[in-house]
Coordinates of C-alpha atoms in Angstrom, one line a residue:
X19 CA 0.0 0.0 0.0
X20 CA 2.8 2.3 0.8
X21 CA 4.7 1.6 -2.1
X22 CA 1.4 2.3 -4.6
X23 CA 1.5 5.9 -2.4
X24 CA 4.8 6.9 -3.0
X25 CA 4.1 5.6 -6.7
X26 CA 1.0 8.0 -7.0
X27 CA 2.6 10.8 -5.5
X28 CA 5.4 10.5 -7.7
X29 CA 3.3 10.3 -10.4
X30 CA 1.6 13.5 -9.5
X31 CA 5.2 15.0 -8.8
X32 CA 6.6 14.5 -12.4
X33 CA 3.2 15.4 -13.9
X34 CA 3.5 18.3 -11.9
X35 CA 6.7 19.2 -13.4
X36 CA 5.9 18.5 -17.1
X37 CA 2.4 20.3 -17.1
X38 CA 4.7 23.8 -15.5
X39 CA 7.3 23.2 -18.6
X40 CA 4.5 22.5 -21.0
X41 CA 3.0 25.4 -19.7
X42 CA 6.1 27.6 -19.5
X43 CA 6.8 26.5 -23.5
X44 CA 3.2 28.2 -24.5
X45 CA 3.3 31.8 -25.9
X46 CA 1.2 32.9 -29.2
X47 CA 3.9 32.4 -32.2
X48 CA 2.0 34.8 -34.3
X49 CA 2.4 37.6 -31.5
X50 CA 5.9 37.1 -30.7
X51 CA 7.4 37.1 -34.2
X52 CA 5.6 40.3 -34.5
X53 CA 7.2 41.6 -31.3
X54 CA 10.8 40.6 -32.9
X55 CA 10.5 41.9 -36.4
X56 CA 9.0 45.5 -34.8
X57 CA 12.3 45.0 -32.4
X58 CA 14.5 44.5 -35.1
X59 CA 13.8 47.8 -36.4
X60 CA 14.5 49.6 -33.8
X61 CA 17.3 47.9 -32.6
X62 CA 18.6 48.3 -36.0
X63 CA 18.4 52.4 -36.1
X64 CA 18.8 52.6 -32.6
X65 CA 22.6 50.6 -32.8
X66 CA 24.7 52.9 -34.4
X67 CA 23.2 56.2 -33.9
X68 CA 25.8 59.2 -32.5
X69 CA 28.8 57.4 -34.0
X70 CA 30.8 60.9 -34.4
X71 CA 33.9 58.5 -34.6
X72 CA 33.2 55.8 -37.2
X73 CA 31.0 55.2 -40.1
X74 CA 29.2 51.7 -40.0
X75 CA 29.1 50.9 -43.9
X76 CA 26.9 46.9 -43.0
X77 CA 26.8 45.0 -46.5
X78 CA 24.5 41.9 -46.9
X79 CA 24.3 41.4 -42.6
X80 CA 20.7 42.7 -41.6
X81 CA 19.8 42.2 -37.9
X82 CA 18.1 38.8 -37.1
X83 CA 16.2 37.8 -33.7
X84 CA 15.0 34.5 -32.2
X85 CA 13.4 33.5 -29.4
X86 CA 14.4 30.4 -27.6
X87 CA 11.9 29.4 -25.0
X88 CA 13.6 29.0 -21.3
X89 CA 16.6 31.2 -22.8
X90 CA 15.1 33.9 -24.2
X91 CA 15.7 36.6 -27.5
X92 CA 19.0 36.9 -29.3
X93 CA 19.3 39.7 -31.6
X94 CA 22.1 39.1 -33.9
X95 CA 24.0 41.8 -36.2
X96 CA 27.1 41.2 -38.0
X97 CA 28.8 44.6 -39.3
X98 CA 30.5 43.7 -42.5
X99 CA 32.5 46.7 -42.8
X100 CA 33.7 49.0 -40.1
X101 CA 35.2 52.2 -41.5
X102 CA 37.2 55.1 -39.8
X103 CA 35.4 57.9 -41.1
X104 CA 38.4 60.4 -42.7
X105 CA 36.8 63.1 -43.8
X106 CA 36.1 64.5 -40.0
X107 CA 38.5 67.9 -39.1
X108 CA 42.1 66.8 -38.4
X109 CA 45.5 67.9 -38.2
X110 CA 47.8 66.8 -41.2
X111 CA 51.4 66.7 -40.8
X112 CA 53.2 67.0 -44.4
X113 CA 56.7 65.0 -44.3
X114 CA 59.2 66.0 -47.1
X115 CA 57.0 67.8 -49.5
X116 CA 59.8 70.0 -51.1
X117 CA 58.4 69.4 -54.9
X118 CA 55.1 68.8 -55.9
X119 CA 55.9 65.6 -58.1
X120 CA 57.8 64.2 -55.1
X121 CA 56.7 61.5 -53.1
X122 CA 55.5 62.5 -49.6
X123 CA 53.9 61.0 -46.2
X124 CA 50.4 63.0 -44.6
X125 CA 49.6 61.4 -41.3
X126 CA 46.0 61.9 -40.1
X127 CA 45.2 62.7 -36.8
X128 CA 41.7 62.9 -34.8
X129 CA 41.5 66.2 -33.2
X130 CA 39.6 64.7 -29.8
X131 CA 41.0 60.9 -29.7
X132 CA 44.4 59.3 -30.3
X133 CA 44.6 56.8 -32.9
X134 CA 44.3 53.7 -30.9
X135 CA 41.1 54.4 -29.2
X136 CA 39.3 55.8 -31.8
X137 CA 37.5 52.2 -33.0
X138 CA 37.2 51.0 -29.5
X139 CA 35.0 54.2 -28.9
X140 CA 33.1 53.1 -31.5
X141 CA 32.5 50.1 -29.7
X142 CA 31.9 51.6 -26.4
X143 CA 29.2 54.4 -28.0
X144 CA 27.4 50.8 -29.7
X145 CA 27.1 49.6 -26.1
X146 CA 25.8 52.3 -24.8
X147 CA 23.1 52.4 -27.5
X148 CA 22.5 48.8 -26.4
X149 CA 22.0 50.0 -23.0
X150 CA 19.4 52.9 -24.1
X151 CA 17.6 50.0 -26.0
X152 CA 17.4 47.8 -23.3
X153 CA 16.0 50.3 -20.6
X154 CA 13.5 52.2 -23.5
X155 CA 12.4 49.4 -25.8
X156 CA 12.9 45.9 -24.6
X157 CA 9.9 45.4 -22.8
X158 CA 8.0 45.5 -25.8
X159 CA 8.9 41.9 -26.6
X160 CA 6.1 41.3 -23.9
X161 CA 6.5 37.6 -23.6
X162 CA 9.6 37.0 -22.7
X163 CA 9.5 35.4 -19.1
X164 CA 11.1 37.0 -16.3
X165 CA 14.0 34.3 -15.9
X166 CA 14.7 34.4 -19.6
X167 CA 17.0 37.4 -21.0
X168 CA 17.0 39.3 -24.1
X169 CA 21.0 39.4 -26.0
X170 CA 22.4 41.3 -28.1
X171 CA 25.4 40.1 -30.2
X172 CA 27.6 41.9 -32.0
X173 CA 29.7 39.6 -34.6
X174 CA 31.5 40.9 -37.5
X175 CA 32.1 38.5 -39.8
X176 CA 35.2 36.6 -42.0
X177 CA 34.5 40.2 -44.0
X178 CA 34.6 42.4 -40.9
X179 CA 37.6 45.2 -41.7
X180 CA 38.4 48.3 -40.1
X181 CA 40.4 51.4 -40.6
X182 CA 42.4 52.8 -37.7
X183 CA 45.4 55.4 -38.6
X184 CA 48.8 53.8 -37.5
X185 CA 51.4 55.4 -35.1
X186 CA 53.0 58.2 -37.0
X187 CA 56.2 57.8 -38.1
X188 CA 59.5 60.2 -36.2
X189 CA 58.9 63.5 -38.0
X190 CA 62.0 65.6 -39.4
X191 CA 62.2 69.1 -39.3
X192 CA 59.8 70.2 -42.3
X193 CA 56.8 72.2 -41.9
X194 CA 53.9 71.5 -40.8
X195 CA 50.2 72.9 -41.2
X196 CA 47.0 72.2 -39.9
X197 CA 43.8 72.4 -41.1
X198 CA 39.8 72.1 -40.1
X199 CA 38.0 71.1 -43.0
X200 CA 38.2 67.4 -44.6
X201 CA 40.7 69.0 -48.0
X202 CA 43.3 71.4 -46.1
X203 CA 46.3 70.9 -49.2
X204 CA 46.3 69.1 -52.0
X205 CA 50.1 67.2 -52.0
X206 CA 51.3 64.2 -54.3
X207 CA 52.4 61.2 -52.2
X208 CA 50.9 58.0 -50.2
X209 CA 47.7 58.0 -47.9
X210 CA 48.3 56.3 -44.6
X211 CA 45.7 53.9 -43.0
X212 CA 45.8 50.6 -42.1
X213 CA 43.1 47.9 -42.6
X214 CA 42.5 44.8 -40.5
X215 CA 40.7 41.9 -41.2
X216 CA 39.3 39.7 -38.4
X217 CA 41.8 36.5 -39.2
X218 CA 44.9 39.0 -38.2
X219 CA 43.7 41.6 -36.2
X220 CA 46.3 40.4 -33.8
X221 CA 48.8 42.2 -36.0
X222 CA 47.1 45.2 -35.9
X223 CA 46.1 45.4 -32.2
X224 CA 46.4 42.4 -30.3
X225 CA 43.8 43.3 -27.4
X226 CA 40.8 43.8 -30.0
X227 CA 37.7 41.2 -29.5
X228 CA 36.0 40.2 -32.6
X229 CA 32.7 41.2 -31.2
X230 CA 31.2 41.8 -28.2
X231 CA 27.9 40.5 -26.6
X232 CA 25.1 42.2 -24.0
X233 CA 22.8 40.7 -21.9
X234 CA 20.1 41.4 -19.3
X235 CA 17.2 39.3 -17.7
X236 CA 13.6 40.2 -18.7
X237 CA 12.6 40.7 -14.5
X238 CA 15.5 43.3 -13.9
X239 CA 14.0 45.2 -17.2
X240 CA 10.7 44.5 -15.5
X241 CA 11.9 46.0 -12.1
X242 CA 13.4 49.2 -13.9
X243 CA 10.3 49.9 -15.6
X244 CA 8.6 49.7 -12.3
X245 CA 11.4 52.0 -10.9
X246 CA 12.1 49.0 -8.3
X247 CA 15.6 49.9 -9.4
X248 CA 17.4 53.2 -10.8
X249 CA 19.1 53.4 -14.2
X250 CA 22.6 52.7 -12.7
X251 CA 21.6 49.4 -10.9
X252 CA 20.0 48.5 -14.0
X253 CA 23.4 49.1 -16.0
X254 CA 25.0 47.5 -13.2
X255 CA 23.0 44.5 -14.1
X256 CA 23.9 44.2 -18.1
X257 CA 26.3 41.4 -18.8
X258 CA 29.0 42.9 -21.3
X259 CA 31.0 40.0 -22.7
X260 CA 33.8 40.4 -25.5
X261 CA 33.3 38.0 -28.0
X262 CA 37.5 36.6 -28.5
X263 CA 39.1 34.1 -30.8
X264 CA 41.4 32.7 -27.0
X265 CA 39.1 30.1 -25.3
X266 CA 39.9 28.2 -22.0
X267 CA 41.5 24.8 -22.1
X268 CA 38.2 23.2 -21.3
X269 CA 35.9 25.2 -24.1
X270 CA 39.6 24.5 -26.6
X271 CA 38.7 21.0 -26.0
X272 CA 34.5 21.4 -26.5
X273 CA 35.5 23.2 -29.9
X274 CA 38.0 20.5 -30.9
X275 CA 35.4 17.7 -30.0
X276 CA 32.6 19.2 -32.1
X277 CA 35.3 19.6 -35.3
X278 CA 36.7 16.2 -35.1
X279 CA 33.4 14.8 -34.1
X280 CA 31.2 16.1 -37.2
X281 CA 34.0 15.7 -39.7
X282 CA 34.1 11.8 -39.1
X283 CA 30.2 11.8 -39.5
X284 CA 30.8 12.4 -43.3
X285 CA 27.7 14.1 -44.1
X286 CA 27.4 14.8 -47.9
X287 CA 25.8 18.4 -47.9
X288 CA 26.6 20.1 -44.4
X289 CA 30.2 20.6 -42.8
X290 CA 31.4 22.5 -39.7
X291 CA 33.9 25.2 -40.0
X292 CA 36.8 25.1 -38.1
X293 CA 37.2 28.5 -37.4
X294 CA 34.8 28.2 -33.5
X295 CA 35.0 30.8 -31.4
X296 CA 33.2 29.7 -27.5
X297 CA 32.1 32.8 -25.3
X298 CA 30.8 32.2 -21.5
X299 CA 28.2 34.7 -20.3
X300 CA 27.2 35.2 -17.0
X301 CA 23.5 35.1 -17.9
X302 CA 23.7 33.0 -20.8
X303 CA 25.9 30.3 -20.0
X304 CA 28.8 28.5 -22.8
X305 CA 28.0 30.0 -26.6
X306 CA 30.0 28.1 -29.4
X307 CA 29.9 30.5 -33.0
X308 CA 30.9 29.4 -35.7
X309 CA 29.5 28.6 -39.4
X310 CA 28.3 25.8 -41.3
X311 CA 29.0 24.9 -44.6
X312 CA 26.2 24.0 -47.3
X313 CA 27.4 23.2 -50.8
X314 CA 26.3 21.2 -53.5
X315 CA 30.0 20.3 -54.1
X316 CA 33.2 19.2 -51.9
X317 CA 35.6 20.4 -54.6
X318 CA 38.1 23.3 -53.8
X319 CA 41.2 24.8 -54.1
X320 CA 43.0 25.2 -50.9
X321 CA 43.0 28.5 -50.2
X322 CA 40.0 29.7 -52.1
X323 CA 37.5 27.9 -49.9
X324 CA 35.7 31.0 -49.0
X325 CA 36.2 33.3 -52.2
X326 CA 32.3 32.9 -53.3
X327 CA 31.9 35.1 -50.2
X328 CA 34.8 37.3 -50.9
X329 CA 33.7 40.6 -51.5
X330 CA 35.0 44.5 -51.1
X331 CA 32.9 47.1 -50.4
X332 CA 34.5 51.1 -50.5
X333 CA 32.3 53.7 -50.0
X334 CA 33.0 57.2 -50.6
X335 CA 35.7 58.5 -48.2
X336 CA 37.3 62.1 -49.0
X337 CA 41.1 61.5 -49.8
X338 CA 42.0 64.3 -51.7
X339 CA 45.0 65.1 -49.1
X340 CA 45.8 62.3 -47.4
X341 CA 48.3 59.9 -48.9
X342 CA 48.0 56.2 -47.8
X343 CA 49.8 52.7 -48.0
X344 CA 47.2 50.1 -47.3
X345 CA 48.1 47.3 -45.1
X346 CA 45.9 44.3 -45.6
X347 CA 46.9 41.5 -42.9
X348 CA 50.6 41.8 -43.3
X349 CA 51.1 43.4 -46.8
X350 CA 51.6 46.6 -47.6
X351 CA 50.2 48.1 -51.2
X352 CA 50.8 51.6 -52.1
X353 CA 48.5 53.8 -54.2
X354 CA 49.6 57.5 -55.6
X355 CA 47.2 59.7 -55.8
X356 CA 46.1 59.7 -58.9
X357 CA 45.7 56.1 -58.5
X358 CA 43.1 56.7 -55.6
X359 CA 40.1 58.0 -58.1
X360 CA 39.9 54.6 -59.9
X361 CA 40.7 52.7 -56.6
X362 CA 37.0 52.0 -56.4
X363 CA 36.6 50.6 -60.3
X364 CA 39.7 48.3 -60.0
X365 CA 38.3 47.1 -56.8
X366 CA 34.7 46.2 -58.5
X367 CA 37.1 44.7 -61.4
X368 CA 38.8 42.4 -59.0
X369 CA 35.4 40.9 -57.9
X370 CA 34.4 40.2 -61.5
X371 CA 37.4 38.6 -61.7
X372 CA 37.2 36.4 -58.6
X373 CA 33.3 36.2 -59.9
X374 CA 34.9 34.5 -63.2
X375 CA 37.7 32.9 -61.6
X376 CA 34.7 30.7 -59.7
X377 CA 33.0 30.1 -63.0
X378 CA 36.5 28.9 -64.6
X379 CA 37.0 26.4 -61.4
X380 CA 34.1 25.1 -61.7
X381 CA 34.5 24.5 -65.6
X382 CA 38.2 23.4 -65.4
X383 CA 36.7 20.7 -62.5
X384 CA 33.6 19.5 -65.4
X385 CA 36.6 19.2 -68.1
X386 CA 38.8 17.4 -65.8
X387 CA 35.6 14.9 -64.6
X388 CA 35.0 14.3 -68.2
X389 CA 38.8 13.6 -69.5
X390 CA 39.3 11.3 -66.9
X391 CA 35.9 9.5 -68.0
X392 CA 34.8 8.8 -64.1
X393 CA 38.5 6.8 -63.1
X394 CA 39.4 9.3 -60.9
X395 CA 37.1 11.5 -58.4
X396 CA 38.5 14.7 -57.7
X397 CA 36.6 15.4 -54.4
X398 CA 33.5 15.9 -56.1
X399 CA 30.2 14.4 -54.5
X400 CA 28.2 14.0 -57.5
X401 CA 25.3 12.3 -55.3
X402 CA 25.1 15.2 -53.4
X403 CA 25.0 17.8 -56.6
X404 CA 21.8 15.8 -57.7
X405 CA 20.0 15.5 -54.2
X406 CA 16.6 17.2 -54.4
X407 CA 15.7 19.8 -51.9
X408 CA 13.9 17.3 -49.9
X409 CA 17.1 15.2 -49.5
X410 CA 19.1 18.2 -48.6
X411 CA 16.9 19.2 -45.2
X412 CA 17.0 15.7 -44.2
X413 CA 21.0 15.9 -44.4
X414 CA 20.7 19.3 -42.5
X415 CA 18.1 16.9 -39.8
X416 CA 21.1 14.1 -39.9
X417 CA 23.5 16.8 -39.2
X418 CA 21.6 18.4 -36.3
X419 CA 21.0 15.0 -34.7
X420 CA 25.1 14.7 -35.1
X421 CA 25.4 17.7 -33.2
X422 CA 22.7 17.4 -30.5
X423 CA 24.4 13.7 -30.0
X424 CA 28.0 15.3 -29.5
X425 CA 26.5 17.8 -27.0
X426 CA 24.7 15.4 -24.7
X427 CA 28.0 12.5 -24.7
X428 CA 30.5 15.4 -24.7
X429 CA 28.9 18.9 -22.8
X430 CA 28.5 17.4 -19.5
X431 CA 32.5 17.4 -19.2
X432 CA 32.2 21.3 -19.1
X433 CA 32.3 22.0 -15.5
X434 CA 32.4 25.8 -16.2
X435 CA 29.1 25.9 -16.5
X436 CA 26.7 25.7 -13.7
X437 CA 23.5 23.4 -13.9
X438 CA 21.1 26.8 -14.4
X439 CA 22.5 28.2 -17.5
X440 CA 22.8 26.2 -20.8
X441 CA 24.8 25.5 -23.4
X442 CA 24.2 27.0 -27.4
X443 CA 25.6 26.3 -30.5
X444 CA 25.2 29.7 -32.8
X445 CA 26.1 28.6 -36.3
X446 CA 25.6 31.0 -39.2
X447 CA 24.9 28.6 -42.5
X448 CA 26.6 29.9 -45.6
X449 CA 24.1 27.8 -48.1
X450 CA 23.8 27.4 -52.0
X451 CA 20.7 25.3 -51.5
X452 CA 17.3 26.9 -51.5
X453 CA 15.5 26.2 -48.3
X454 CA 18.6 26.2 -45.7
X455 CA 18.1 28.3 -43.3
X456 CA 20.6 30.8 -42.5
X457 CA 21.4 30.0 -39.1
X458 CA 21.6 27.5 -37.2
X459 CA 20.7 27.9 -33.0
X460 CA 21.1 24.3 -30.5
X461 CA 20.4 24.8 -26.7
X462 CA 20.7 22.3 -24.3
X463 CA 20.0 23.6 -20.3
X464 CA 23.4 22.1 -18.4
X465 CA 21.1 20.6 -15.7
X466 CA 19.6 18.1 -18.4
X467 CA 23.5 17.3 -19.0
X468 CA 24.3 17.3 -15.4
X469 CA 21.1 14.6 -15.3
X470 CA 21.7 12.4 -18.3
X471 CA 25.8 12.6 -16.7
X472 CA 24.2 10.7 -13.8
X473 CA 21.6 8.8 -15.7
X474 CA 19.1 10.9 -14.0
X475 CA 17.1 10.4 -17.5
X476 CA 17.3 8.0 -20.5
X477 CA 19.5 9.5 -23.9
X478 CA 16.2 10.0 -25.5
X479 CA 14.6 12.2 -22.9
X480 CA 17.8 14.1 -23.0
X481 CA 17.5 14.3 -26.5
X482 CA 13.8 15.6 -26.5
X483 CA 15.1 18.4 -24.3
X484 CA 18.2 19.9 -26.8
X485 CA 15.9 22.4 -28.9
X486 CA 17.0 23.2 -32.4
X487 CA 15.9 26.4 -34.0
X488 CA 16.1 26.9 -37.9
X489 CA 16.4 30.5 -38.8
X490 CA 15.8 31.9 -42.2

């Protein structure tokens, strides 16, 4: 008799429990995606208003939200381009300029900032923008539960450059003159700037995270708008993470399991990058980003894996008098001034090219296939160039159920992370198929790790509870 009590009441205990998550996982679909795409908008103007600094120039990267029941919303925006904007007043130092057909050095200076802070105020006037959005607008995603937060990531991508004026060099005694509009002299010479991608920023400035992300839970909004709290408290209770490309030992291991992991699954359509970057948030818990690979074909050149993406985007910036080498990662091209007019047109020619150089590849790889007569496979799946788009997304379900597998048997080693937050995998999708979506978001709470670790729960509950979101 005793044991059919304890039986019922555990019954009623674990009901309990699964009617409050079933419960907790309701919210009107319709309603919320409404909420998100007003928020998007905003969040979008709101971001990089004030910047007196920098220029935000974002190319093919618009803002993207989802909501993730018991996490909450991420808003993601990926700058493409980040731009020191050079036609703001400045002092210009002229270096040698004894003839006019001579070749002479103009450094730019910012009249208010030194060189090397200028892009990390940039960064600092986005997160305070953050901060106004989260205090006056947030609270319009209305269902959003008070234990879940509301992100906001910052995450430039592969393309993500900037320009940031190097330390002058030692200046002889020449003459100098200064000037307050954008075109103080006109001089023949070289215009010095530097650009930066994100694979060797360490070059450039070793300290500089890729990205940064911000944070807050939906109750401390909740008690600001009540005025339970004052705007500093509030601030105080943000989360400001830098996103960086050094992990901990125990997250380098997490990223090398997932690499090594998925690449010996051999799925035919979808492939991990190896470029993952993990985060750890005190709200949020252990973020892996990184991308994921969709392609109709597995043949490349090394070195040109990523040149379908490859593109350069220069928008108008006022040169006339400011002479610049151009350091891209550790080369240095130089470009006379009467070179810098056409700078733009060669630059548009040297994407047709790449452009033509992909339809050449792919031609040279059909004429090589053909000649060979089928002896020799030159890393070409041609079951998966035929697969129909049906076939694709269940590749891309085989693929998730790689990942959510790899998770459950391998995130439960992570003792960083405690048993309230949860674990996401954030992969952008670079696709050529129609239908893929173009990210990829995989949460799993570290207490249904911790659980399955001590087989609390069966695999497949475990697995029930690792929610994959498709974003398009």
């Amino acid at each position: 008799m005793k044991n059919i009590i304890k039986i019922s009441i555990l019954t009623l205990f674990f009901g309990a429990i699964g009617l409050s998550q079933a419960q907790s996982q309701q919210y009107d679909d319709a309603k919320m995606k409404q909420d998100l795409r007003i928020s998007e908008g905003i969040l979008s103007d709101i971001i990089h208003q004030n910047d007196q600094v920098h220029r935000i120039y974002r190319s093919g990267s618009e803002l993207s939200s989802v909501y993730i029941p018991g996490f909450g919303v991420i808003f993601e925006t990926s700058p493409s381009v980040m731009m020191l904007d050079l036609a703001r007043a400045s002092t210009v130092n002229i270096v040698g300029a004894d003839d006019e057909n001579d070749q002479v050095r103009v450094v730019v200076r910012g009249t208010s900032e030194s060189e090397g802070n200028q892009n990390q105020s940039s960064l600092d006037n986005m997160k305070a923008n953050i901060q106004t959005y989260f205090m006056n607008y947030a609270d319009l995603i209305s269902q959003v539960k008070p234990d879940e937060n509301i992100t906001v990531m910052v995450r430039p991508n592969d393309s993500f450059v900037y320009f940031n004026s190097p330390p002058p060099p030692p200046t002889p005694s020449v003459p100098s003159t200064s000037a307050t509009s954008p075109t103080p002299t006109r001089v023949s010479g070289q215009y010095s700037t530097s650009v930066a991608s994100t694979r060797s920023a360490g070059t450039m400035a070793p300290t500089r995270p890729l990205g940064f992300m911000m944070s807050v839970k939906r109750s401390d909004i909740s008690d600001f708008k009540s005025q339970r709290i004052n705007e500093n408290e509030f601030k105080n209770r943000v989360k400001v993470t830098d996103i960086n490309r050094e992990s901990n030992t125990e997250f380098k291991i997490f990223e090398k399991i997932l690499e090594t992991g998925l690449n010996d699954i051999g799925n035919e359509t979808f492939s991990l990058s190896k470029n993952l970057t993990t985060v750890y948030d005190d709200n949020l818990g252990l973020i892996v980003l990184g991308s994921l690979r969709s392609s109709s074909t597995n043949f490349y050149f090394q070195g040109l894996g990523d040149l379908e993406r490859f593109e350069v985007s220069v928008p108008s910036i006022n040169l006339d008098s400011i002479d610049t080498d151009i350091v891209i990662k550790s080369d240095v091209f130089t470009f006379n001034r009467g070179d810098l007019d056409s700078m733009k047109v060669e630059m548009r020619r040297a994407n047709e090219e790449l452009r033509r150089a992909q339809v050449e590849i792919s031609r040279a790889a059909a004429d090589i296939r053909r000649e060979l007569n089928g002896t020799i496979r030159i890393s070409t799946n041609e079951r998966t160039e035929s697969r129909t788009k049906e076939q694709v997304l269940e590749d891309l379900t085989s693929f998730e159920n790689a990942l959510k597998n790899l998770v459950l048997d391998y995130g439960r080693t992570i003792t960083s992370v405690k048993s309230d937050q949860s674990i996401m995998l954030n992969l952008n999708v670079r696709r050529s198929h129609d239908g893929v979506p173009t990210r990829l978001v995989i949460t799993v709470p570290k207490s249904t790790l911790d659980a399955f670790d001590k087989r609390s729960i069966s695999k497949d509950a475990a697995m029930t509870q690792i929610k994959v979101n498709r974003i398009n």
